[in-house]
GROMACS .gro file of C-alpha atoms in nm:
model
  324
    1MET     CA    1  -1.462   0.760  -0.930
    2GLU     CA    2  -1.246   0.476  -0.800
    3CYS     CA    3  -0.907   0.556  -0.652
    4PRO     CA    4  -0.625   0.301  -0.693
    5ARG     CA    5  -0.596   0.045  -0.417
    6GLY     CA    6  -0.948   0.099  -0.288
    7GLY     CA    7  -0.985   0.470  -0.213
    8VAL     CA    8  -1.299   0.644  -0.337
    9LEU     CA    9  -1.356   1.003  -0.449
   10LYS     CA   10  -1.687   1.121  -0.310
   11GLY     CA   11  -1.856   1.337  -0.571
   12ALA     CA   12  -1.811   1.709  -0.620
   13GLY     CA   13  -1.687   1.771  -0.267
   14LEU     CA   14  -1.369   1.575  -0.345
   15GLY     CA   15  -1.389   1.393  -0.015
   16TRP     CA   16  -1.232   1.050  -0.015
   17THR     CA   17  -1.110   0.761   0.190
   18CYS     CA   18  -0.770   0.633   0.088
   19PRO     CA   19  -0.539   0.395   0.268
   20SER     CA   20  -0.244   0.590   0.131
   21SER     CA   21  -0.114   0.903   0.305
   22LEU     CA   22  -0.069   1.087  -0.027
   23LEU     CA   23  -0.331   1.139  -0.296
   24VAL     CA   24  -0.246   1.295  -0.635
   25VAL     CA   25  -0.544   1.416  -0.839
   26HIS     CA   26  -0.495   1.482  -1.212
   27PHE     CA   27  -0.748   1.726  -1.363
   28TRP     CA   28  -0.740   1.640  -1.731
   29ALA     CA   29  -0.935   1.671  -2.058
   30PRO     CA   30  -0.966   1.409  -2.333
   31TRP     CA   31  -0.903   1.669  -2.607
   32ALA     CA   32  -0.562   1.774  -2.468
   33PRO     CA   33  -0.278   1.549  -2.593
   34GLN     CA   34  -0.046   1.665  -2.314
   35CYS     CA   35  -0.289   1.512  -2.063
   36GLY     CA   36  -0.249   1.174  -2.227
   37GLN     CA   37   0.128   1.206  -2.196
   38MET     CA   38   0.100   1.294  -1.828
   39ASN     CA   39  -0.134   0.998  -1.773
   40ASP     CA   40   0.154   0.777  -1.893
   41VAL     CA   41   0.387   0.952  -1.648
   42MET     CA   42   0.135   0.897  -1.367
   43ALA     CA   43   0.109   0.527  -1.451
   44GLU     CA   44   0.486   0.494  -1.422
   45LEU     CA   45   0.490   0.687  -1.094
   46ALA     CA   46   0.214   0.461  -0.960
   47ARG     CA   47   0.436   0.159  -1.023
   48GLU     CA   48   0.731   0.328  -0.852
   49HIS     CA   49   0.528   0.452  -0.553
   50PRO     CA   50   0.269   0.187  -0.462
   51GLN     CA   51   0.196   0.371  -0.135
   52VAL     CA   52   0.066   0.675  -0.329
   53SER     CA   53  -0.285   0.695  -0.479
   54PHE     CA   54  -0.327   0.854  -0.822
   55VAL     CA   55  -0.668   0.968  -0.949
   56LYS     CA   56  -0.788   1.125  -1.274
   57LEU     CA   57  -1.076   1.378  -1.287
   58GLU     CA   58  -1.209   1.514  -1.615
   59ALA     CA   59  -1.207   1.886  -1.533
   60GLU     CA   60  -1.502   1.985  -1.752
   61ALA     CA   61  -1.717   1.703  -1.616
   62VAL     CA   62  -1.692   1.836  -1.258
   63PRO     CA   63  -1.714   2.216  -1.301
   64GLU     CA   64  -1.798   2.281  -0.935
   65VAL     CA   65  -1.482   2.098  -0.823
   66SER     CA   66  -1.270   2.270  -1.088
   67GLU     CA   67  -1.401   2.609  -0.976
   68LYS     CA   68  -1.342   2.530  -0.610
   69TYR     CA   69  -0.979   2.444  -0.673
   70GLU     CA   70  -0.920   2.719  -0.936
   71ILE     CA   71  -0.854   2.475  -1.220
   72SER     CA   72  -0.820   2.704  -1.521
   73SER     CA   73  -0.603   2.486  -1.746
   74VAL     CA   74  -0.518   2.121  -1.800
   75PRO     CA   75  -0.328   1.927  -1.697
   76THR     CA   76  -0.332   2.039  -1.331
   77PHE     CA   77  -0.228   1.819  -1.039
   78LEU     CA   78  -0.341   1.862  -0.678
   79PHE     CA   79  -0.166   1.692  -0.387
   80PHE     CA   80  -0.358   1.594  -0.073
   81LYS     CA   81  -0.261   1.445   0.262
   82ASN     CA   82  -0.507   1.364   0.539
   83SER     CA   83  -0.785   1.539   0.343
   84GLN     CA   84  -0.583   1.862   0.322
   85LYS     CA   85  -0.461   2.014  -0.005
   86MET     CA   86  -0.090   2.076   0.033
   87ASP     CA   87   0.047   2.144  -0.316
   88ARG     CA   88  -0.037   2.180  -0.684
   89LEU     CA   89   0.132   2.168  -1.023
   90ASP     CA   90  -0.004   2.341  -1.332
   91GLY     CA   91   0.105   2.218  -1.674
   92ALA     CA   92   0.266   1.914  -1.838
   93HIS     CA   93   0.592   1.914  -1.644
   94ALA     CA   94   0.689   1.549  -1.601
   95PRO     CA   95   1.020   1.611  -1.415
   96GLU     CA   96   0.852   1.850  -1.170
   97LEU     CA   97   0.562   1.607  -1.112
   98THR     CA   98   0.811   1.331  -1.040
   99LYS     CA   99   1.001   1.550  -0.793
  100LYS     CA  100   0.686   1.657  -0.611
  101VAL     CA  101   0.559   1.300  -0.580
  102GLN     CA  102   0.896   1.182  -0.449
  103ARG     CA  103   0.919   1.471  -0.202
  104HIS     CA  104   0.566   1.439  -0.064
  105ALA     CA  105   0.566   1.060  -0.062
  106SER     CA  106   0.878   1.054   0.155
  107SER     CA  107   0.778   1.336   0.388
  108GLY     CA  108   0.533   1.133   0.599
  109SER     CA  109   0.191   1.257   0.707
  110PHE     CA  110   0.091   1.619   0.662
  111PRO     CA  111   0.179   1.787   0.993
  112PRO     CA  112  -0.089   1.940   1.213
  113SER     CA  113  -0.110   2.317   1.217
  114GLY     CA  114   0.024   2.335   1.573
  115ASN     CA  115   0.364   2.191   1.477
  116GLU     CA  116   0.615   2.476   1.466
  117HIS     CA  117   0.900   2.296   1.290
  118PRO     CA  118   0.739   2.288   0.942
  119LYS     CA  119   0.673   2.662   0.976
  120GLU     CA  120   1.040   2.718   1.045
  121ASP     CA  121   1.131   2.503   0.744
  122LEU     CA  122   0.888   2.694   0.523
  123SER     CA  123   1.023   3.027   0.643
  124LEU     CA  124   1.376   2.919   0.552
  125ARG     CA  125   1.256   2.798   0.213
  126LEU     CA  126   1.077   3.127   0.144
  127LYS     CA  127   1.389   3.320   0.241
  128LYS     CA  128   1.590   3.117  -0.009
  129LEU     CA  129   1.328   3.168  -0.280
  130THR     CA  130   1.310   3.545  -0.230
  131HIS     CA  131   1.691   3.553  -0.257
  132ALA     CA  132   1.704   3.314  -0.557
  133ALA     CA  133   1.779   3.608  -0.788
  134ARG     CA  134   1.850   3.973  -0.724
  135CYS     CA  135   1.503   4.055  -0.860
  136MET     CA  136   1.236   3.790  -0.795
  137LEU     CA  137   0.876   3.806  -0.911
  138PHE     CA  138   0.618   3.579  -0.747
  139MET     CA  139   0.327   3.564  -0.987
  140LYS     CA  140   0.037   3.357  -1.118
  141GLY     CA  141   0.173   3.175  -1.419
  142THR     CA  142   0.499   3.247  -1.598
  143PRO     CA  143   0.631   3.554  -1.780
  144GLN     CA  144   0.554   3.374  -2.106
  145GLU     CA  145   0.204   3.271  -1.993
  146PRO     CA  146   0.070   3.494  -1.712
  147ARG     CA  147  -0.248   3.355  -1.561
  148CYS     CA  148  -0.399   3.674  -1.424
  149GLY     CA  149  -0.423   4.033  -1.548
  150PHE     CA  150  -0.219   4.180  -1.262
  151SER     CA  151   0.069   3.940  -1.323
  152LYS     CA  152   0.057   4.015  -1.695
  153GLN     CA  153   0.076   4.390  -1.629
  154MET     CA  154   0.368   4.343  -1.390
  155VAL     CA  155   0.565   4.143  -1.647
  156GLU     CA  156   0.493   4.405  -1.915
  157ILE     CA  157   0.626   4.685  -1.692
  158LEU     CA  158   0.943   4.495  -1.601
  159ASN     CA  159   1.009   4.403  -1.963
  160LYS     CA  160   0.942   4.759  -2.080
  161HIS     CA  161   1.213   4.882  -1.844
  162ASN     CA  162   1.452   4.603  -1.947
  163ILE     CA  163   1.467   4.476  -1.589
  164GLN     CA  164   1.639   4.145  -1.529
  165PHE     CA  165   1.424   3.920  -1.312
  166SER     CA  166   1.346   3.560  -1.230
  167SER     CA  167   0.998   3.439  -1.146
  168PHE     CA  168   0.817   3.180  -0.940
  169ASP     CA  169   0.472   3.050  -1.036
  170VAL     CA  170   0.272   3.044  -0.711
  171PHE     CA  171   0.022   2.809  -0.878
  172SER     CA  172   0.299   2.546  -0.888
  173ASP     CA  173   0.335   2.524  -0.510
  174GLU     CA  174   0.040   2.575  -0.278
  175GLU     CA  175   0.262   2.583   0.031
  176VAL     CA  176   0.461   2.876  -0.108
  177ARG     CA  177   0.148   3.045  -0.238
  178GLN     CA  178  -0.011   3.059   0.105
  179GLY     CA  179   0.304   3.089   0.312
  180LEU     CA  180   0.449   3.388   0.130
  181LYS     CA  181   0.140   3.594   0.214
  182THR     CA  182   0.224   3.560   0.583
  183TYR     CA  183   0.601   3.581   0.533
  184SER     CA  184   0.571   3.912   0.346
  185ASN     CA  185   0.258   4.038   0.521
  186TRP     CA  186   0.122   4.101   0.171
  187PRO     CA  187  -0.206   3.924   0.088
  188THR     CA  188  -0.210   3.930  -0.293
  189TYR     CA  189  -0.006   3.846  -0.602
  190PRO     CA  190   0.208   3.942  -0.784
  191GLN     CA  191   0.484   4.031  -0.537
  192LEU     CA  192   0.822   4.176  -0.642
  193TYR     CA  193   1.138   4.132  -0.434
  194VAL     CA  194   1.481   4.292  -0.479
  195SER     CA  195   1.773   4.143  -0.284
  196GLY     CA  196   1.523   3.949  -0.073
  197GLU     CA  197   1.324   4.257   0.030
  198LEU     CA  198   0.961   4.303  -0.071
  199ILE     CA  199   0.909   4.603  -0.298
  200GLY     CA  200   0.535   4.553  -0.336
  201GLY     CA  201   0.258   4.454  -0.572
  202LEU     CA  202   0.138   4.597  -0.899
  203ASP     CA  203   0.013   4.929  -0.760
  204ILE     CA  204   0.346   5.001  -0.588
  205ILE     CA  205   0.540   4.915  -0.903
  206LYS     CA  206   0.318   5.146  -1.108
  207GLU     CA  207   0.388   5.426  -0.858
  208LEU     CA  208   0.763   5.360  -0.878
  209GLU     CA  209   0.743   5.364  -1.256
  210ALA     CA  210   0.557   5.696  -1.254
  211SER     CA  211   0.814   5.851  -1.017
  212LYS     CA  212   1.102   5.709  -1.225
  213GLU     CA  213   1.236   5.523  -0.919
  214LEU     CA  214   1.183   5.177  -1.066
  215ASP     CA  215   1.495   5.193  -1.284
  216THR     CA  216   1.713   5.277  -0.983
  217ILE     CA  217   1.573   4.998  -0.765
  218CYS     CA  218   1.567   4.702  -1.005
  219PRO     CA  219   1.867   4.554  -1.192
  220LYS     CA  220   1.885   4.598  -1.566
  221ALA     CA  221   1.901   4.302  -1.801
  222PRO     CA  222   2.213   4.267  -2.018
  223LYS     CA  223   2.190   4.377  -2.378
  224LEU     CA  224   2.043   4.114  -2.607
  225GLU     CA  225   2.365   4.052  -2.797
  226GLU     CA  226   2.554   3.991  -2.474
  227ARG     CA  227   2.280   3.758  -2.355
  228LEU     CA  228   2.283   3.559  -2.679
  229LYS     CA  229   2.660   3.521  -2.658
  230VAL     CA  230   2.627   3.384  -2.305
  231LEU     CA  231   2.345   3.147  -2.408
  232THR     CA  232   2.526   3.006  -2.713
  233ASN     CA  233   2.829   2.937  -2.491
  234LYS     CA  234   2.628   2.796  -2.200
  235ALA     CA  235   2.739   2.443  -2.291
  236SER     CA  236   2.995   2.303  -2.532
  237VAL     CA  237   2.705   2.180  -2.748
  238MET     CA  238   2.390   2.396  -2.741
  239LEU     CA  239   2.069   2.329  -2.932
  240PHE     CA  240   1.812   2.606  -2.973
  241MET     CA  241   1.485   2.434  -3.055
  242LYS     CA  242   1.109   2.434  -3.020
  243GLY     CA  243   1.049   2.241  -2.700
  244ASN     CA  244   1.307   2.058  -2.493
  245LYS     CA  245   1.484   1.723  -2.465
  246GLN     CA  246   1.178   1.562  -2.310
  247GLU     CA  247   0.919   1.708  -2.550
  248ALA     CA  248   1.004   1.843  -2.895
  249LYS     CA  249   0.732   2.072  -3.030
  250CYS     CA  250   0.803   2.046  -3.402
  251GLY     CA  251   0.913   1.768  -3.635
  252PHE     CA  252   1.247   1.931  -3.724
  253SER     CA  253   1.340   1.967  -3.356
  254ARG     CA  254   1.240   1.606  -3.292
  255GLN     CA  255   1.461   1.482  -3.577
  256ILE     CA  256   1.767   1.674  -3.462
  257LEU     CA  257   1.720   1.544  -3.106
  258GLU     CA  258   1.720   1.189  -3.242
  259ILE     CA  259   2.044   1.256  -3.430
  260LEU     CA  260   2.217   1.413  -3.130
  261ASN     CA  261   2.100   1.136  -2.898
  262SER     CA  262   2.244   0.877  -3.134
  263THR     CA  263   2.592   1.033  -3.101
  264GLY     CA  264   2.609   0.990  -2.723
  265VAL     CA  265   2.750   1.342  -2.688
  266GLU     CA  266   2.621   1.553  -2.399
  267TYR     CA  267   2.433   1.868  -2.496
  268GLU     CA  268   2.201   2.132  -2.354
  269THR     CA  269   1.884   2.278  -2.508
  270PHE     CA  270   1.704   2.611  -2.500
  271ASP     CA  271   1.331   2.631  -2.576
  272ILE     CA  272   1.288   2.936  -2.801
  273LEU     CA  273   0.909   2.916  -2.759
  274GLU     CA  274   0.954   3.033  -2.399
  275ASP     CA  275   1.149   3.349  -2.484
  276GLU     CA  276   1.032   3.557  -2.780
  277GLU     CA  277   1.325   3.798  -2.749
  278VAL     CA  278   1.575   3.515  -2.789
  279ARG     CA  279   1.366   3.351  -3.060
  280GLN     CA  280   1.373   3.660  -3.281
  281GLY     CA  281   1.712   3.796  -3.177
  282LEU     CA  282   1.905   3.475  -3.243
  283LYS     CA  283   1.791   3.476  -3.607
  284THR     CA  284   1.974   3.807  -3.657
  285TYR     CA  285   2.265   3.717  -3.431
  286SER     CA  286   2.335   3.397  -3.625
  287ASN     CA  287   2.207   3.516  -3.964
  288TRP     CA  288   2.004   3.194  -3.972
  289PRO     CA  289   1.626   3.236  -4.015
  290THR     CA  290   1.488   2.906  -3.887
  291TYR     CA  291   1.499   2.659  -3.599
  292PRO     CA  292   1.646   2.435  -3.473
  293GLN     CA  293   1.997   2.583  -3.457
  294LEU     CA  294   2.297   2.387  -3.329
  295TYR     CA  295   2.603   2.557  -3.174
  296VAL     CA  296   2.936   2.409  -3.072
  297LYS     CA  297   3.156   2.623  -2.845
  298GLY     CA  298   2.947   2.927  -2.931
  299GLU     CA  299   2.979   2.883  -3.307
  300LEU     CA  300   2.679   2.806  -3.530
  301VAL     CA  301   2.698   2.466  -3.696
  302GLY     CA  302   2.362   2.495  -3.873
  303GLY     CA  303   2.010   2.363  -3.883
  304LEU     CA  304   1.863   2.018  -3.938
  305ASP     CA  305   1.971   1.981  -4.303
  306ILE     CA  306   2.333   2.072  -4.224
  307VAL     CA  307   2.339   1.834  -3.927
  308LYS     CA  308   2.198   1.553  -4.145
  309GLU     CA  309   2.469   1.611  -4.408
  310LEU     CA  310   2.743   1.613  -4.145
  311LYS     CA  311   2.614   1.287  -4.000
  312GLU     CA  312   2.598   1.120  -4.341
  313ASN     CA  313   2.955   1.233  -4.416
  314GLY     CA  314   3.084   1.112  -4.080
  315GLU     CA  315   3.180   1.465  -3.978
  316LEU     CA  316   2.920   1.533  -3.708
  317LEU     CA  317   3.076   1.343  -3.417
  318PRO     CA  318   3.424   1.501  -3.454
  319ILE     CA  319   3.262   1.847  -3.466
  320LEU     CA  320   3.052   1.783  -3.157
  321LYS     CA  321   3.361   1.659  -2.972
  322GLY     CA  322   3.556   1.968  -3.080
  323GLU     CA  323   3.801   1.768  -3.287
  324ASN     CA  324   3.751   1.976  -3.602
   0.00000   0.00000   0.00000
């Protein structure tokens, strides 16, 4: 398959010659609409970064390559420099893809293994990541979509004990995925950290659960009602919807985004598809059974029909600006 600006992918081994220092390979499938969207993003990035080569590979057409690089879902993006894989991104995350391309495109050539400075930089980055939240879970996938059985079990245990944690998908960053194994001296995932200290993997967490020590080690999540109050007040104007500003996942959410965008008022969104507890709990909290739901200063305004009526009556903008 031809690579932009003259580089060539060489069969199943994924060898290539490219004049560019950075190669981004998109594993895609023609039946997945999100892949088409990401192809558009790649085309725009190619215009912005002419020194970077972008390549598409149909994942199911090259099963040996997909297996070699653990491609289990589409879209997936692999980043290469000097024939070495240095990073990956799983999923249709346009902002994250843009950030990774910008970061790797500006970082120069992939450093040789003997250079100590990148190791120091990685160590500092890993320290920051392990301290990013009091309880940090490094896993394959996300809590909403675990991509291995061990990670799924870990999430289930933490949720069962109402433990408050943040997570990092090691599939999203190959440098972190490999580096953390050395940093922690722990060869497998998932890995759970509390206050920057490694607690262990799934077996250790199961032992702590059995001995009733887990609840004393890990921080508890706030009660749902308290959490919903914080979320509805997170911004002056908060929209709880299916999807996000960049990609609405239902027609009602798409329509309300269009209305809000037309007002010019700043607002934040929360994707209820990524948090089932919030999705169900907010219905009771607000006594409103459907989505989207719009809040101003923590107070429910209503759903799409209410917002449409307010716009038609000229009342929406004053409400959003807090003038009513």
